[in-house]
Tab-separated table of C-alpha atoms in Angstrom:
chain	number	residue	atom	x	y	z
A	6	MET	CA	-10.885	29.389	-20.087
A	7	LEU	CA	-10.046	32.841	-18.749
A	8	LEU	CA	-12.287	32.754	-15.713
A	9	SER	CA	-11.304	31.075	-12.478
A	10	ARG	CA	-13.686	28.587	-10.893
A	11	ILE	CA	-14.964	31.180	-8.384
A	12	GLY	CA	-15.336	33.748	-11.142
A	13	ARG	CA	-17.274	31.313	-13.303
A	14	VAL	CA	-19.690	30.466	-10.487
A	15	THR	CA	-20.244	34.132	-9.600
A	16	LEU	CA	-20.843	35.117	-13.201
A	17	GLY	CA	-23.116	32.115	-13.687
A	18	LEU	CA	-25.275	33.058	-10.686
A	19	ILE	CA	-25.620	36.670	-11.856
A	20	VAL	CA	-26.610	35.552	-15.340
A	21	LEU	CA	-29.060	33.027	-13.901
A	22	ALA	CA	-30.750	35.650	-11.702
A	23	LEU	CA	-31.340	37.877	-14.722
A	24	VAL	CA	-32.703	34.920	-16.687
A	25	ILE	CA	-35.223	34.118	-13.930
A	26	ILE	CA	-36.639	37.647	-14.007
A	27	ILE	CA	-36.754	37.731	-17.807
A	28	PHE	CA	-38.409	34.313	-18.020
A	29	VAL	CA	-41.305	35.272	-15.746
A	30	ALA	CA	-41.786	38.621	-17.476
A	31	SER	CA	-41.656	36.925	-20.883
A	32	GLY	CA	-44.213	34.292	-19.859
A	33	VAL	CA	-46.590	37.006	-18.710
A	34	ALA	CA	-45.999	38.963	-21.926
A	35	ILE	CA	-46.701	35.940	-24.159
A	36	GLN	CA	-49.909	35.155	-22.313
A	37	LEU	CA	-51.050	38.783	-22.602
A	38	ILE	CA	-50.288	38.677	-26.339
A	39	PHE	CA	-52.503	35.589	-26.608
A	40	THR	CA	-55.361	37.035	-24.531
A	41	ASN	CA	-55.422	40.848	-24.403
A	42	GLY	CA	-53.468	41.128	-27.644
A	43	ASP	CA	-55.814	38.642	-29.335
A	44	TYR	CA	-53.041	36.882	-31.273
A	45	ARG	CA	-53.389	33.181	-30.459
A	46	LYS	CA	-50.702	31.876	-32.807
A	47	PRO	CA	-48.100	29.995	-30.709
A	48	LEU	CA	-46.390	28.350	-33.700
A	49	ALA	CA	-45.972	31.597	-35.639
A	50	LEU	CA	-44.795	33.371	-32.494
A	51	THR	CA	-42.277	30.607	-31.721
A	52	VAL	CA	-40.862	30.491	-35.250
A	53	TYR	CA	-40.515	34.276	-35.430
A	54	SER	CA	-38.944	34.547	-31.978
A	55	LEU	CA	-36.416	31.757	-32.477
A	56	THR	CA	-35.517	32.809	-36.027
A	57	LEU	CA	-34.329	36.164	-34.701
A	58	ALA	CA	-31.538	34.264	-32.942
A	59	ALA	CA	-29.798	34.080	-36.334
A	60	LEU	CA	-28.870	37.720	-35.724
A	61	LEU	CA	-26.280	36.392	-33.265
A	62	LEU	CA	-24.182	34.799	-36.026
A	63	PRO	CA	-22.403	38.018	-37.127
A	64	ILE	CA	-21.398	38.608	-33.491
A	65	GLN	CA	-19.346	35.399	-33.194
A	66	PRO	CA	-16.331	36.622	-35.261
A	67	LEU	CA	-16.215	39.814	-33.195
A	68	LEU	CA	-16.164	37.838	-29.958
A	69	GLY	CA	-13.494	35.528	-31.337
A	70	ARG	CA	-11.326	38.528	-32.230
A	71	CYS	CA	-11.771	39.998	-28.749
A	72	ARG	CA	-10.850	36.682	-27.126
A	73	SER	CA	-7.703	36.366	-29.253
A	74	GLU	CA	-6.651	39.950	-28.524
A	75	SER	CA	-7.191	39.515	-24.790
A	76	GLY	CA	-4.908	36.495	-24.833
A	77	SER	CA	-2.245	37.988	-27.147
A	78	GLY	CA	-0.239	39.369	-24.270
A	79	ASN	CA	0.431	35.888	-22.998
A	80	SER	CA	2.443	34.302	-25.821
A	81	ASP	CA	3.626	31.223	-23.936
A	82	GLY	CA	1.582	28.224	-24.914
A	83	SER	CA	-0.616	30.246	-27.263
A	84	GLU	CA	-0.268	27.663	-30.015
A	85	CYS	CA	-1.388	24.877	-27.692
A	86	ARG	CA	-4.301	27.008	-26.558
A	87	ASP	CA	-5.392	27.553	-30.159
A	88	HIS	CA	-5.392	23.810	-30.782
A	89	SER	CA	-7.309	23.096	-27.561
A	90	THR	CA	-9.953	25.749	-28.191
A	91	ALA	CA	-10.392	24.623	-31.776
A	92	ALA	CA	-11.393	21.227	-30.450
A	93	ARG	CA	-14.139	22.896	-28.417
A	94	TRP	CA	-16.227	23.781	-31.474
A	95	PRO	CA	-19.339	21.573	-31.383
A	96	ARG	CA	-19.980	19.329	-34.369
A	97	LYS	CA	-22.660	20.405	-36.810
A	98	ARG	CA	-24.851	17.371	-36.249
A	99	TYR	CA	-24.831	18.075	-32.509
A	100	VAL	CA	-25.858	21.681	-33.125
A	101	CYS	CA	-28.691	20.500	-35.387
A	102	LEU	CA	-29.977	18.071	-32.767
A	103	LEU	CA	-29.764	20.729	-30.047
A	104	GLY	CA	-31.645	23.136	-32.316
A	105	VAL	CA	-34.470	20.655	-32.849
A	106	LEU	CA	-34.715	19.983	-29.110
A	107	TRP	CA	-34.768	23.690	-28.333
A	108	PHE	CA	-37.439	24.351	-30.971
A	109	ALA	CA	-39.612	21.580	-29.517
A	110	ALA	CA	-39.133	22.851	-25.955
A	111	GLN	CA	-40.037	26.420	-26.885
A	112	LEU	CA	-43.028	25.474	-29.036
A	113	THR	CA	-44.604	23.262	-26.380
A	114	TYR	CA	-43.903	25.895	-23.709
A	115	ASN	CA	-45.479	28.742	-25.679
A	116	THR	CA	-48.487	26.617	-26.650
A	117	SER	CA	-49.023	25.547	-23.042
A	118	LEU	CA	-49.473	29.209	-22.075
A	119	LEU	CA	-52.784	29.104	-23.966
A	120	TYR	CA	-54.089	26.546	-21.485
A	121	THR	CA	-52.297	27.190	-18.168
A	122	SER	CA	-51.652	30.147	-15.922
A	123	VAL	CA	-48.116	31.511	-15.724
A	124	ALA	CA	-47.825	30.222	-12.147
A	125	THR	CA	-48.927	26.683	-13.022
A	126	ASN	CA	-46.718	26.711	-16.091
A	127	SER	CA	-43.708	27.675	-13.984
A	128	SER	CA	-44.390	24.850	-11.514
A	129	LEU	CA	-44.726	22.234	-14.246
A	130	SER	CA	-41.773	23.546	-16.243
A	131	SER	CA	-39.567	23.383	-13.166
A	132	SER	CA	-40.062	19.628	-13.163
A	133	SER	CA	-37.410	19.675	-15.897
A	134	ALA	CA	-34.969	18.999	-13.047
A	135	ILE	CA	-36.428	15.512	-12.737
A	136	PHE	CA	-36.101	14.909	-16.462
A	137	THR	CA	-32.573	16.295	-16.322
A	138	PHE	CA	-31.741	13.816	-13.569
A	139	ILE	CA	-33.144	10.927	-15.603
A	140	PHE	CA	-31.329	11.834	-18.802
A	141	SER	CA	-28.094	12.770	-17.007
A	142	ILE	CA	-27.785	9.108	-15.997
A	143	VAL	CA	-27.687	8.108	-19.665
A	144	ILE	CA	-26.028	11.118	-21.286
A	145	LEU	CA	-23.659	12.372	-18.574
A	146	ARG	CA	-23.100	8.959	-16.920
A	147	TYR	CA	-24.220	10.067	-13.460
A	148	PRO	CA	-24.737	7.359	-10.784
A	149	LEU	CA	-28.151	5.701	-10.932
A	150	LEU	CA	-29.090	4.501	-7.443
A	151	ARG	CA	-29.132	7.532	-5.134
A	152	VAL	CA	-31.663	8.080	-2.352
A	153	VAL	CA	-31.985	11.855	-2.623
A	154	PRO	CA	-32.942	11.996	-6.336
A	155	ILE	CA	-35.493	9.221	-5.861
A	156	LEU	CA	-37.045	11.138	-2.952
A	157	ALA	CA	-36.968	14.343	-4.999
A	158	THR	CA	-38.697	12.606	-7.891
A	159	LEU	CA	-41.512	11.436	-5.606
A	160	LEU	CA	-41.898	14.941	-4.178
A	161	CYS	CA	-41.960	16.472	-7.645
A	162	VAL	CA	-44.574	14.039	-8.946
A	163	SER	CA	-46.695	14.689	-5.846
A	164	GLY	CA	-46.377	18.434	-6.331
A	165	VAL	CA	-47.353	18.230	-9.995
A	166	VAL	CA	-50.420	16.119	-9.158
A	167	VAL	CA	-51.509	18.483	-6.372
A	168	THR	CA	-51.034	21.490	-8.654
A	169	ALA	CA	-52.995	19.897	-11.497
A	170	ILE	CA	-55.920	18.812	-9.306
A	171	ASN	CA	-56.307	22.162	-7.544
A	172	GLN	CA	-56.657	24.574	-10.440
A	173	PRO	CA	-56.471	28.307	-9.647
A	174	LYS	CA	-59.676	30.346	-9.894
A	175	PRO	CA	-59.734	32.987	-12.684
A	176	ASP	CA	-60.342	36.488	-11.324
A	177	ALA	CA	-60.330	38.406	-14.611
A	178	SER	CA	-61.954	38.011	-18.009
A	179	SER	CA	-58.520	37.765	-19.635
A	180	ALA	CA	-57.330	35.081	-17.214
A	181	VAL	CA	-56.529	31.699	-18.761
A	182	ARG	CA	-58.756	28.766	-17.830
A	183	GLU	CA	-56.565	25.736	-17.321
A	184	THR	CA	-57.009	22.408	-19.130
A	185	PRO	CA	-55.226	19.018	-18.989
A	186	LEU	CA	-53.771	19.714	-22.453
A	187	GLY	CA	-51.860	22.623	-20.973
A	188	TYR	CA	-50.379	20.364	-18.289
A	189	VAL	CA	-49.265	17.802	-20.882
A	190	LEU	CA	-47.658	20.475	-23.052
A	191	ALA	CA	-45.848	22.058	-20.093
A	192	LEU	CA	-44.495	18.670	-18.976
A	193	GLY	CA	-43.493	17.899	-22.566
A	194	SER	CA	-41.561	21.149	-22.670
A	195	ALA	CA	-39.846	20.229	-19.397
A	196	CYS	CA	-38.865	16.848	-20.835
A	197	CYS	CA	-37.382	18.416	-23.980
A	198	TYR	CA	-35.502	20.922	-21.853
A	199	GLY	CA	-34.081	18.145	-19.672
A	200	VAL	CA	-32.647	16.366	-22.712
A	201	PHE	CA	-31.429	19.668	-24.136
A	202	THR	CA	-29.470	20.734	-21.051
A	203	CYS	CA	-27.720	17.377	-20.692
A	204	CYS	CA	-26.730	17.309	-24.368
A	205	LEU	CA	-25.624	20.933	-24.174
A	206	LYS	CA	-23.410	20.199	-21.180
A	207	ARG	CA	-21.776	17.266	-22.967
A	208	TRP	CA	-21.380	18.668	-26.475
A	209	VAL	CA	-20.691	22.395	-25.922
A	210	LEU	CA	-17.656	22.798	-23.673
A	211	ASP	CA	-17.010	26.516	-24.046
A	212	GLU	CA	-19.544	29.259	-23.312
A	213	GLY	CA	-17.701	31.420	-25.857
A	214	ARG	CA	-19.217	29.244	-28.596
A	215	MET	CA	-22.792	29.792	-27.451
A	216	VAL	CA	-23.281	32.806	-29.718
A	217	TYR	CA	-22.568	30.584	-32.703
A	218	VAL	CA	-24.708	27.748	-31.326
A	219	PHE	CA	-27.745	29.920	-30.696
A	220	GLY	CA	-27.289	31.728	-33.970
A	221	MET	CA	-27.507	28.352	-35.680
A	222	PHE	CA	-30.642	27.632	-33.639
A	223	GLY	CA	-32.218	30.568	-35.460
A	224	VAL	CA	-31.316	29.054	-38.822
A	225	ILE	CA	-32.653	25.653	-37.743
A	226	ALA	CA	-35.889	27.262	-36.485
A	227	LEU	CA	-36.312	28.897	-39.892
A	228	ILE	CA	-35.753	25.597	-41.714
A	229	ILE	CA	-38.176	23.698	-39.471
A	230	GLY	CA	-40.626	26.482	-38.761
A	231	VAL	CA	-41.539	27.792	-42.201
A	232	PRO	CA	-42.727	24.407	-43.544
A	233	SER	CA	-44.524	23.786	-40.235
A	234	VAL	CA	-46.383	27.099	-40.495
A	235	ILE	CA	-47.406	26.320	-44.093
A	236	VAL	CA	-48.620	22.818	-43.215
A	237	CYS	CA	-50.567	24.037	-40.165
A	238	HIS	CA	-52.128	26.842	-42.224
A	239	PHE	CA	-53.495	24.562	-44.938
A	240	THR	CA	-54.575	21.843	-42.499
A	241	GLY	CA	-56.349	24.371	-40.293
A	242	LEU	CA	-54.317	23.628	-37.156
A	243	GLU	CA	-53.147	27.245	-37.019
A	244	LYS	CA	-54.233	29.730	-39.661
A	245	LEU	CA	-51.472	32.165	-40.529
A	246	VAL	CA	-52.604	35.721	-39.822
A	247	LEU	CA	-50.217	38.662	-39.910
A	248	PRO	CA	-50.199	40.617	-36.624
A	249	THR	CA	-51.089	44.285	-36.345
A	250	TRP	CA	-48.304	46.817	-35.847
A	251	ALA	CA	-49.003	46.909	-32.110
A	252	GLN	CA	-48.937	43.119	-31.902
A	253	TRP	CA	-45.801	43.009	-34.058
A	254	GLY	CA	-44.003	45.448	-31.771
A	255	ALA	CA	-44.903	43.488	-28.634
A	256	ILE	CA	-43.926	40.164	-30.226
A	257	THR	CA	-40.607	41.544	-31.489
A	258	ALA	CA	-39.656	43.099	-28.161
A	259	ASN	CA	-40.486	39.896	-26.320
A	260	ALA	CA	-38.658	37.825	-28.951
A	261	ILE	CA	-35.430	39.795	-28.605
A	262	ILE	CA	-35.393	40.081	-24.814
A	263	GLY	CA	-37.403	37.051	-23.750
A	264	SER	CA	-36.075	34.624	-26.345
A	265	VAL	CA	-32.773	35.571	-28.017
A	266	VAL	CA	-31.085	37.309	-25.095
A	267	SER	CA	-32.497	35.145	-22.305
A	268	ASP	CA	-31.927	31.841	-24.138
A	269	TYR	CA	-28.297	32.717	-24.772
A	270	MET	CA	-27.836	33.792	-21.147
A	271	LEU	CA	-29.493	30.589	-19.940
A	272	SER	CA	-27.141	28.387	-21.926
A	273	VAL	CA	-24.124	30.348	-20.702
A	274	ALA	CA	-25.364	29.715	-17.154
A	275	VAL	CA	-25.626	25.976	-17.919
A	276	ILE	CA	-21.998	25.913	-19.076
A	277	LEU	CA	-20.723	28.052	-16.186
A	278	LEU	CA	-22.638	26.117	-13.515
A	279	SER	CA	-24.320	22.789	-14.321
A	280	PRO	CA	-27.648	21.672	-15.808
A	281	LEU	CA	-29.269	20.921	-12.470
A	282	VAL	CA	-27.941	23.990	-10.671
A	283	VAL	CA	-29.598	26.007	-13.421
A	284	SER	CA	-32.781	23.973	-12.927
A	285	LEU	CA	-32.627	24.839	-9.226
A	286	GLY	CA	-32.344	28.503	-10.060
A	287	LEU	CA	-35.195	28.301	-12.528
A	288	ALA	CA	-37.334	26.886	-9.728
A	289	MET	CA	-37.303	30.430	-8.355
A	290	THR	CA	-39.682	31.271	-11.182
A	291	ILE	CA	-42.357	29.439	-9.146
A	292	PRO	CA	-42.688	31.980	-6.292
A	293	LEU	CA	-41.949	34.875	-8.643
A	294	SER	CA	-44.679	33.832	-11.094
A	295	LEU	CA	-47.130	33.295	-8.223
A	296	LEU	CA	-46.388	36.835	-7.104
A	297	ALA	CA	-46.848	38.223	-10.610
A	298	ASP	CA	-50.001	36.230	-11.399
A	299	GLY	CA	-51.823	36.454	-8.079
A	300	LEU	CA	-50.736	39.737	-6.485
A	301	ILE	CA	-49.476	42.047	-9.219
A	302	LEU	CA	-51.741	41.212	-12.182
A	303	ARG	CA	-54.527	39.694	-10.034
A	304	LEU	CA	-55.457	37.169	-12.721
A	305	HIS	CA	-55.987	34.101	-10.507
A	306	THR	CA	-56.683	33.153	-6.900
A	307	PHE	CA	-54.635	30.238	-5.605
A	308	LYS	CA	-55.750	27.808	-2.904
A	309	ALA	CA	-53.475	26.923	-0.011
A	310	ILE	CA	-53.226	23.333	-1.262
A	311	TYR	CA	-52.042	24.681	-4.646
A	312	LEU	CA	-49.264	26.577	-2.883
A	313	LEU	CA	-48.321	23.322	-1.138
A	314	GLY	CA	-47.965	21.605	-4.509
A	315	ALA	CA	-45.740	24.396	-5.796
A	316	ALA	CA	-43.642	24.145	-2.624
A	317	LEU	CA	-43.209	20.383	-3.156
A	318	VAL	CA	-41.900	20.959	-6.687
A	319	PHE	CA	-39.553	23.681	-5.453
A	320	THR	CA	-38.221	21.416	-2.680
A	321	ALA	CA	-37.728	18.558	-5.129
A	322	VAL	CA	-35.682	20.718	-7.475
A	323	GLY	CA	-33.560	21.909	-4.570
A	324	LEU	CA	-32.846	18.379	-3.342
A	325	ILE	CA	-31.952	16.966	-6.722
A	326	SER	CA	-29.713	19.925	-7.574
A	327	TRP	CA	-27.848	19.615	-4.271
A	328	ASP	CA	-27.333	15.906	-4.853
A	329	THR	CA	-26.043	16.477	-8.366
A	330	TYR	CA	-23.631	19.112	-7.091
A	331	ARG	CA	-22.152	16.538	-4.723
A	332	VAL	CA	-21.792	14.019	-7.552
A	333	GLU	CA	-20.079	16.544	-9.810
A	334	ARG	CA	-17.663	17.604	-7.073
A	335	LYS	CA	-16.656	13.986	-6.501
A	336	ARG	CA	-16.082	13.500	-10.210
A	337	GLU	CA	-14.005	16.681	-10.429
A	338	LYS	CA	-11.818	15.640	-7.507
A	339	ALA	CA	-11.339	12.176	-8.977
A	340	THR	CA	-10.302	13.711	-12.301
A	341	GLU	CA	-7.870	16.053	-10.573
A	342	ARG	CA	-6.303	13.186	-8.642
A	343	ASP	CA	-5.920	11.122	-11.806
A	344	SER	CA	-4.372	13.976	-13.791
A	345	GLY	CA	-2.321	15.306	-10.890
A	346	THR	CA	-2.620	18.841	-12.224
A	347	GLU	CA	-4.619	20.607	-9.558
A	348	VAL	CA	-5.484	20.372	-5.873
A	349	SER	CA	-8.977	21.236	-4.738
A	350	THR	CA	-8.289	23.977	-2.178
A	351	PRO	CA	-5.579	26.614	-1.606
A	352	GLU	CA	-4.726	25.028	1.756
A	353	GLU	CA	-4.100	21.650	0.133
A	354	ARG	CA	-2.045	23.291	-2.596
A	355	ARG	CA	0.191	24.992	-0.032
A	356	GLN	CA	0.688	21.699	1.760
A	357	GLU	CA	1.606	19.975	-1.501
A	358	GLU	CA	3.940	22.652	-2.886
A	359	GLY	CA	5.208	24.219	0.319
A	360	VAL	CA	4.972	27.669	-1.191
A	361	ARG	CA	2.563	30.571	-1.061
A	362	THR	CA	-0.399	30.201	-3.377
A	363	PRO	CA	-0.286	32.772	-6.224
A	364	SER	CA	-3.315	34.912	-6.965
A	365	ILE	CA	-5.772	33.623	-9.553
A	366	GLN	CA	-6.112	35.802	-12.624
A	367	SER	CA	-9.479	36.276	-14.207
A	368	GLY	CA	-10.434	38.073	-17.297
């Protein structure tokens, strides 16, 4: 990897901040397409949006050429680097499984926007941190019995219950009226995302491969989506209706920015940071979506108790992300001690080597 640890964290935080803004804007756009745009076809919208990710596939060779040229000036150990990076390509069956998980997460999320406000959807979707914690025990082998995650889980469940019981009041004719089905779909999306992030962290070790991975997601969405659209059309679950040019333009713009670009950036942030740090950042969509829904668009009025529920979810995500950061740091230090290749801090390195620490190159 060309980036230092500090550089990776900084880049990851910048990418994550952009993703948060795009996610909230995209959620609002999808809901407006369903209501004001009068195109209530979540399956067709999901398939079309995710299929566009296949456009990323031609970009991968260009990125690979740029990476090789940037490293050509450093010939020492280049052969070893080629062998090590080759091993970082994810296996095809892993990519297929990740693609299915991502399709399920996006479909349930988009469908839930028919039955929940953007603010409620953000609160419920942020509970993915709890699912990430649960699945990280199995997939990433994180420790099981820890007080902070258990407390965070209780807070998150309490926040979800409070949010679900105290539904926001619609203030506009186009405002969505919430139903329990929307809550189930949003939580299902959070569960799929929790599994997805843990598998992504384990199977995809290099953010440089994410263009290829998400390009393949587009192919997988096409393979799964087209038969699904046909089946739903003939069974009456979702009749296939072609959008108008205005609807098509709005859907395409949201698909490119809110799906292809943001999904790729999100996965890069997962690789650069960690699954739960990203979940913590995504919790910022809660106050941002409340601001957009209640103050900017004036679609719903939220009770004080509803805001308390959202705050409980936000606090839970913060606690569980902080705890996971501590666990990962301990594992990194243990790995460094076992390998004997790196010391954690510059001060420790100077004490070990007795020389001045050289500057870290990033590129």
